[in-house]
């Protein structure tokens, strides 16, 4: 199983959280402590951004790549610029690389040292992405990890694992499912899941 050679020689400034995330955590703690916010309400809000609102940006990128060959080519050449052209840019997304799944190759993204993640296109990282079991096992036994996400990759299909760094973030462009011919970009974006854009899921019509 090939493993992309991006090493974590970057400085995480002593924390897995970005300065912005640290400020958010501090504010969250203060609001809960003062009794202004119910922790359960915060959990619902965070889940909304993690699974619903955040990944919609990436889903629109995928849908445009599926329907616009020129945009797909731009993504392959300069994903950062192509994604920024749709208005999705900012911290944690300065240097993007698009990984296109094909019948021969399935791409999967991990951050082995911490939790580097493309916030502008995928929102907040899921808890499992930051967990030590995923970060270690994704590199050692990716096919087994994928099975736990109900993704079975044939032996003949190569699984490539890409290690995110502070310098580079990856966005998986899943294969467009059959039966979606003639669908609009909006319809297509509606079936693209966050996991599919990390490589731990596939898109079904």
mmCIF file of C-alpha atoms in Angstrom:
data_model
loop_
_atom_site.group_PDB
_atom_site.id
_atom_site.type_symbol
_atom_site.label_atom_id
_atom_site.label_comp_id
_atom_site.label_asym_id
_atom_site.label_seq_id
_atom_site.Cartn_x
_atom_site.Cartn_y
_atom_site.Cartn_z
ATOM 1 C CA UNK A 1 0.000 0.000 0.000
ATOM 2 C CA UNK A 2 1.710 3.219 -1.073
ATOM 3 C CA UNK A 3 1.855 6.040 1.395
ATOM 4 C CA UNK A 4 2.281 9.575 0.156
ATOM 5 C CA UNK A 5 5.574 11.066 1.276
ATOM 6 C CA UNK A 6 4.419 14.219 3.020
ATOM 7 C CA UNK A 7 6.153 14.252 6.393
ATOM 8 C CA UNK A 8 5.088 16.204 9.435
ATOM 9 C CA UNK A 9 8.121 18.421 9.875
ATOM 10 C CA UNK A 10 5.881 21.407 10.478
ATOM 11 C CA UNK A 11 5.462 23.278 13.718
ATOM 12 C CA UNK A 12 2.065 23.004 15.347
ATOM 13 C CA UNK A 13 2.974 25.662 17.925
ATOM 14 C CA UNK A 14 2.526 23.261 20.805
ATOM 15 C CA UNK A 15 -1.153 22.649 20.158
ATOM 16 C CA UNK A 16 -3.367 20.702 17.813
ATOM 17 C CA UNK A 17 -5.758 23.663 17.717
ATOM 18 C CA UNK A 18 -5.341 26.724 15.535
ATOM 19 C CA UNK A 19 -5.351 30.132 17.254
ATOM 20 C CA UNK A 20 -8.936 30.631 16.100
ATOM 21 C CA UNK A 21 -10.010 27.256 17.463
ATOM 22 C CA UNK A 22 -8.337 28.047 20.777
ATOM 23 C CA UNK A 23 -10.276 31.310 21.039
ATOM 24 C CA UNK A 24 -13.503 29.492 20.209
ATOM 25 C CA UNK A 25 -12.811 26.879 22.897
ATOM 26 C CA UNK A 26 -12.049 29.593 25.463
ATOM 27 C CA UNK A 27 -15.259 31.446 24.609
ATOM 28 C CA UNK A 28 -17.246 28.224 24.697
ATOM 29 C CA UNK A 29 -15.908 27.375 28.168
ATOM 30 C CA UNK A 30 -16.688 30.869 29.446
ATOM 31 C CA UNK A 31 -20.245 30.855 28.090
ATOM 32 C CA UNK A 32 -20.962 27.439 29.608
ATOM 33 C CA UNK A 33 -19.368 28.412 32.926
ATOM 34 C CA UNK A 34 -21.469 31.596 33.152
ATOM 35 C CA UNK A 35 -24.595 29.629 32.369
ATOM 36 C CA UNK A 36 -25.325 31.533 29.163
ATOM 37 C CA UNK A 37 -25.202 28.474 26.924
ATOM 38 C CA UNK A 38 -26.417 24.918 27.395
ATOM 39 C CA UNK A 39 -23.595 22.480 26.514
ATOM 40 C CA UNK A 40 -26.145 20.257 24.738
ATOM 41 C CA UNK A 41 -27.195 23.158 22.530
ATOM 42 C CA UNK A 42 -23.542 23.725 21.667
ATOM 43 C CA UNK A 43 -23.186 20.066 20.721
ATOM 44 C CA UNK A 44 -26.107 20.373 18.308
ATOM 45 C CA UNK A 45 -24.616 23.515 16.779
ATOM 46 C CA UNK A 46 -21.211 21.908 16.370
ATOM 47 C CA UNK A 47 -22.759 18.803 14.802
ATOM 48 C CA UNK A 48 -24.628 21.012 12.344
ATOM 49 C CA UNK A 49 -21.439 22.682 11.185
ATOM 50 C CA UNK A 50 -19.479 19.428 11.209
ATOM 51 C CA UNK A 51 -21.898 17.301 9.203
ATOM 52 C CA UNK A 52 -24.312 19.617 7.399
ATOM 53 C CA UNK A 53 -23.226 23.203 6.716
ATOM 54 C CA UNK A 54 -19.430 22.850 6.517
ATOM 55 C CA UNK A 55 -19.161 19.993 4.006
ATOM 56 C CA UNK A 56 -21.658 21.682 1.652
ATOM 57 C CA UNK A 57 -18.826 23.845 0.310
ATOM 58 C CA UNK A 58 -16.804 20.798 -0.649
ATOM 59 C CA UNK A 59 -19.874 19.121 -2.088
ATOM 60 C CA UNK A 60 -20.342 22.061 -4.447
ATOM 61 C CA UNK A 61 -16.708 21.773 -5.532
ATOM 62 C CA UNK A 62 -17.204 18.073 -6.297
ATOM 63 C CA UNK A 63 -20.455 18.672 -8.174
ATOM 64 C CA UNK A 64 -18.829 21.352 -10.330
ATOM 65 C CA UNK A 65 -15.894 19.044 -11.066
ATOM 66 C CA UNK A 66 -18.351 16.362 -12.182
ATOM 67 C CA UNK A 67 -20.235 18.677 -14.531
ATOM 68 C CA UNK A 68 -17.541 21.079 -15.764
ATOM 69 C CA UNK A 69 -14.481 19.427 -17.391
ATOM 70 C CA UNK A 70 -12.660 22.767 -17.475
ATOM 71 C CA UNK A 71 -13.112 23.215 -13.733
ATOM 72 C CA UNK A 72 -12.031 19.620 -13.093
ATOM 73 C CA UNK A 73 -8.846 20.247 -15.070
ATOM 74 C CA UNK A 74 -8.237 23.439 -13.095
ATOM 75 C CA UNK A 75 -8.696 21.480 -9.853
ATOM 76 C CA UNK A 76 -6.046 19.017 -10.977
ATOM 77 C CA UNK A 77 -3.602 21.789 -11.865
ATOM 78 C CA UNK A 78 -4.256 24.270 -9.052
ATOM 79 C CA UNK A 79 -6.894 23.188 -6.568
ATOM 80 C CA UNK A 80 -6.264 26.168 -4.295
ATOM 81 C CA UNK A 81 -7.127 28.679 -7.020
ATOM 82 C CA UNK A 82 -10.024 26.645 -8.418
ATOM 83 C CA UNK A 83 -11.635 26.273 -4.984
ATOM 84 C CA UNK A 84 -11.007 29.934 -4.146
ATOM 85 C CA UNK A 85 -12.825 30.912 -7.355
ATOM 86 C CA UNK A 86 -16.003 29.566 -5.730
ATOM 87 C CA UNK A 87 -15.402 31.698 -2.649
ATOM 88 C CA UNK A 88 -14.083 28.935 -0.407
ATOM 89 C CA UNK A 89 -10.792 30.062 1.054
ATOM 90 C CA UNK A 90 -9.197 30.987 4.352
ATOM 91 C CA UNK A 91 -7.140 29.452 7.118
ATOM 92 C CA UNK A 92 -6.597 25.683 6.870
ATOM 93 C CA UNK A 93 -7.232 25.883 3.150
ATOM 94 C CA UNK A 94 -4.391 27.979 1.775
ATOM 95 C CA UNK A 95 -2.769 25.096 -0.113
ATOM 96 C CA UNK A 96 -5.242 22.557 -1.443
ATOM 97 C CA UNK A 97 -4.681 19.440 -3.552
ATOM 98 C CA UNK A 98 -7.589 17.615 -5.213
ATOM 99 C CA UNK A 99 -7.355 13.819 -5.351
ATOM 100 C CA UNK A 100 -9.534 12.240 -8.036
ATOM 101 C CA UNK A 101 -10.807 8.728 -7.380
ATOM 102 C CA UNK A 102 -10.788 6.491 -10.443
ATOM 103 C CA UNK A 103 -11.699 2.870 -11.186
ATOM 104 C CA UNK A 104 -8.015 2.077 -10.589
ATOM 105 C CA UNK A 105 -7.344 4.215 -7.494
ATOM 106 C CA UNK A 106 -9.126 5.048 -4.262
ATOM 107 C CA UNK A 107 -7.730 7.976 -2.288
ATOM 108 C CA UNK A 108 -7.972 8.362 1.476
ATOM 109 C CA UNK A 109 -6.827 11.253 3.663
ATOM 110 C CA UNK A 110 -5.367 11.211 7.160
ATOM 111 C CA UNK A 111 -3.266 13.476 9.344
ATOM 112 C CA UNK A 112 -0.925 11.195 11.221
ATOM 113 C CA UNK A 113 0.476 13.748 13.675
ATOM 114 C CA UNK A 114 -2.601 15.731 14.598
ATOM 115 C CA UNK A 115 -5.726 16.812 12.723
ATOM 116 C CA UNK A 116 -4.842 19.008 9.745
ATOM 117 C CA UNK A 117 -8.110 19.382 7.861
ATOM 118 C CA UNK A 118 -9.462 21.581 5.010
ATOM 119 C CA UNK A 119 -11.899 23.711 7.013
ATOM 120 C CA UNK A 120 -13.004 26.003 4.132
ATOM 121 C CA UNK A 121 -14.430 23.052 2.183
ATOM 122 C CA UNK A 122 -15.277 20.476 4.856
ATOM 123 C CA UNK A 123 -16.099 22.497 7.961
ATOM 124 C CA UNK A 124 -15.114 21.040 11.325
ATOM 125 C CA UNK A 125 -13.195 17.738 11.386
ATOM 126 C CA UNK A 126 -15.141 14.765 12.743
ATOM 127 C CA UNK A 127 -14.038 13.330 16.067
ATOM 128 C CA UNK A 128 -12.885 10.061 14.487
ATOM 129 C CA UNK A 129 -10.552 11.917 12.089
ATOM 130 C CA UNK A 130 -8.666 13.312 15.092
ATOM 131 C CA UNK A 131 -8.585 10.005 16.961
ATOM 132 C CA UNK A 132 -5.350 8.078 17.393
ATOM 133 C CA UNK A 133 -6.795 4.767 16.078
ATOM 134 C CA UNK A 134 -7.746 6.343 12.746
ATOM 135 C CA UNK A 135 -4.531 8.335 12.446
ATOM 136 C CA UNK A 136 -2.378 5.258 12.954
ATOM 137 C CA UNK A 137 -4.437 2.501 11.345
ATOM 138 C CA UNK A 138 -5.314 4.449 8.190
ATOM 139 C CA UNK A 139 -1.690 4.209 7.152
ATOM 140 C CA UNK A 140 -1.047 0.648 8.323
ATOM 141 C CA UNK A 141 -4.266 -1.085 7.249
ATOM 142 C CA UNK A 142 -6.364 1.311 5.144
ATOM 143 C CA UNK A 143 -8.534 -1.410 3.599
ATOM 144 C CA UNK A 144 -9.569 -2.662 7.031
ATOM 145 C CA UNK A 145 -10.351 0.865 8.177
ATOM 146 C CA UNK A 146 -12.421 1.466 5.039
ATOM 147 C CA UNK A 147 -14.416 -1.713 5.720
ATOM 148 C CA UNK A 148 -15.368 -0.246 9.089
ATOM 149 C CA UNK A 149 -16.853 2.671 7.154
ATOM 150 C CA UNK A 150 -18.723 0.152 4.961
ATOM 151 C CA UNK A 151 -16.414 0.834 2.032
ATOM 152 C CA UNK A 152 -15.049 -2.285 0.363
ATOM 153 C CA UNK A 153 -12.251 -1.663 -2.136
ATOM 154 C CA UNK A 154 -11.448 -4.539 -4.531
ATOM 155 C CA UNK A 155 -7.950 -5.969 -4.251
ATOM 156 C CA UNK A 156 -7.219 -4.904 -7.811
ATOM 157 C CA UNK A 157 -7.907 -1.285 -6.925
ATOM 158 C CA UNK A 158 -5.027 0.634 -5.396
ATOM 159 C CA UNK A 159 -5.613 2.483 -2.118
ATOM 160 C CA UNK A 160 -3.494 5.611 -1.757
ATOM 161 C CA UNK A 161 -3.220 7.233 1.661
ATOM 162 C CA UNK A 162 -2.345 10.928 1.758
ATOM 163 C CA UNK A 163 -0.943 12.553 4.889
ATOM 164 C CA UNK A 164 -2.166 16.107 5.420
ATOM 165 C CA UNK A 165 0.293 18.651 6.751
ATOM 166 C CA UNK A 166 0.243 22.261 7.900
ATOM 167 C CA UNK A 167 1.298 23.140 4.344
ATOM 168 C CA UNK A 168 -1.027 20.908 2.303
ATOM 169 C CA UNK A 169 -4.670 19.901 2.684
ATOM 170 C CA UNK A 170 -6.383 17.334 0.487
ATOM 171 C CA UNK A 171 -9.902 17.066 -0.922
ATOM 172 C CA UNK A 172 -10.974 13.747 -2.420
ATOM 173 C CA UNK A 173 -13.109 14.048 -5.563
ATOM 174 C CA UNK A 174 -15.162 10.835 -5.446
ATOM 175 C CA UNK A 175 -16.350 9.056 -8.560
ATOM 176 C CA UNK A 176 -19.663 10.251 -9.906
ATOM 177 C CA UNK A 177 -22.228 7.485 -9.432
ATOM 178 C CA UNK A 178 -24.108 5.985 -12.360
ATOM 179 C CA UNK A 179 -27.675 7.083 -12.810
ATOM 180 C CA UNK A 180 -26.975 10.782 -12.262
ATOM 181 C CA UNK A 181 -26.748 11.781 -15.884
ATOM 182 C CA UNK A 182 -28.563 15.034 -16.486
ATOM 183 C CA UNK A 183 -28.616 15.996 -12.822
ATOM 184 C CA UNK A 184 -27.985 19.646 -11.943
ATOM 185 C CA UNK A 185 -24.985 20.727 -9.868
ATOM 186 C CA UNK A 186 -27.335 21.374 -6.960
ATOM 187 C CA UNK A 187 -28.788 17.875 -7.177
ATOM 188 C CA UNK A 188 -25.329 16.334 -7.384
ATOM 189 C CA UNK A 189 -24.020 18.366 -4.457
ATOM 190 C CA UNK A 190 -26.903 17.010 -2.414
ATOM 191 C CA UNK A 191 -25.602 13.437 -2.581
ATOM 192 C CA UNK A 192 -21.917 14.194 -1.872
ATOM 193 C CA UNK A 193 -21.032 13.286 1.707
ATOM 194 C CA UNK A 194 -18.266 14.554 3.939
ATOM 195 C CA UNK A 195 -16.794 11.065 4.289
ATOM 196 C CA UNK A 196 -16.617 10.663 0.513
ATOM 197 C CA UNK A 197 -14.483 13.821 0.368
ATOM 198 C CA UNK A 198 -12.114 12.361 2.965
ATOM 199 C CA UNK A 199 -12.046 9.008 1.192
ATOM 200 C CA UNK A 200 -13.845 7.032 3.877
ATOM 201 C CA UNK A 201 -17.063 6.920 1.895
ATOM 202 C CA UNK A 202 -18.394 6.582 -1.631
ATOM 203 C CA UNK A 203 -21.210 8.519 -3.289
ATOM 204 C CA UNK A 204 -24.373 6.700 -4.266
ATOM 205 C CA UNK A 205 -27.272 8.073 -6.266
#
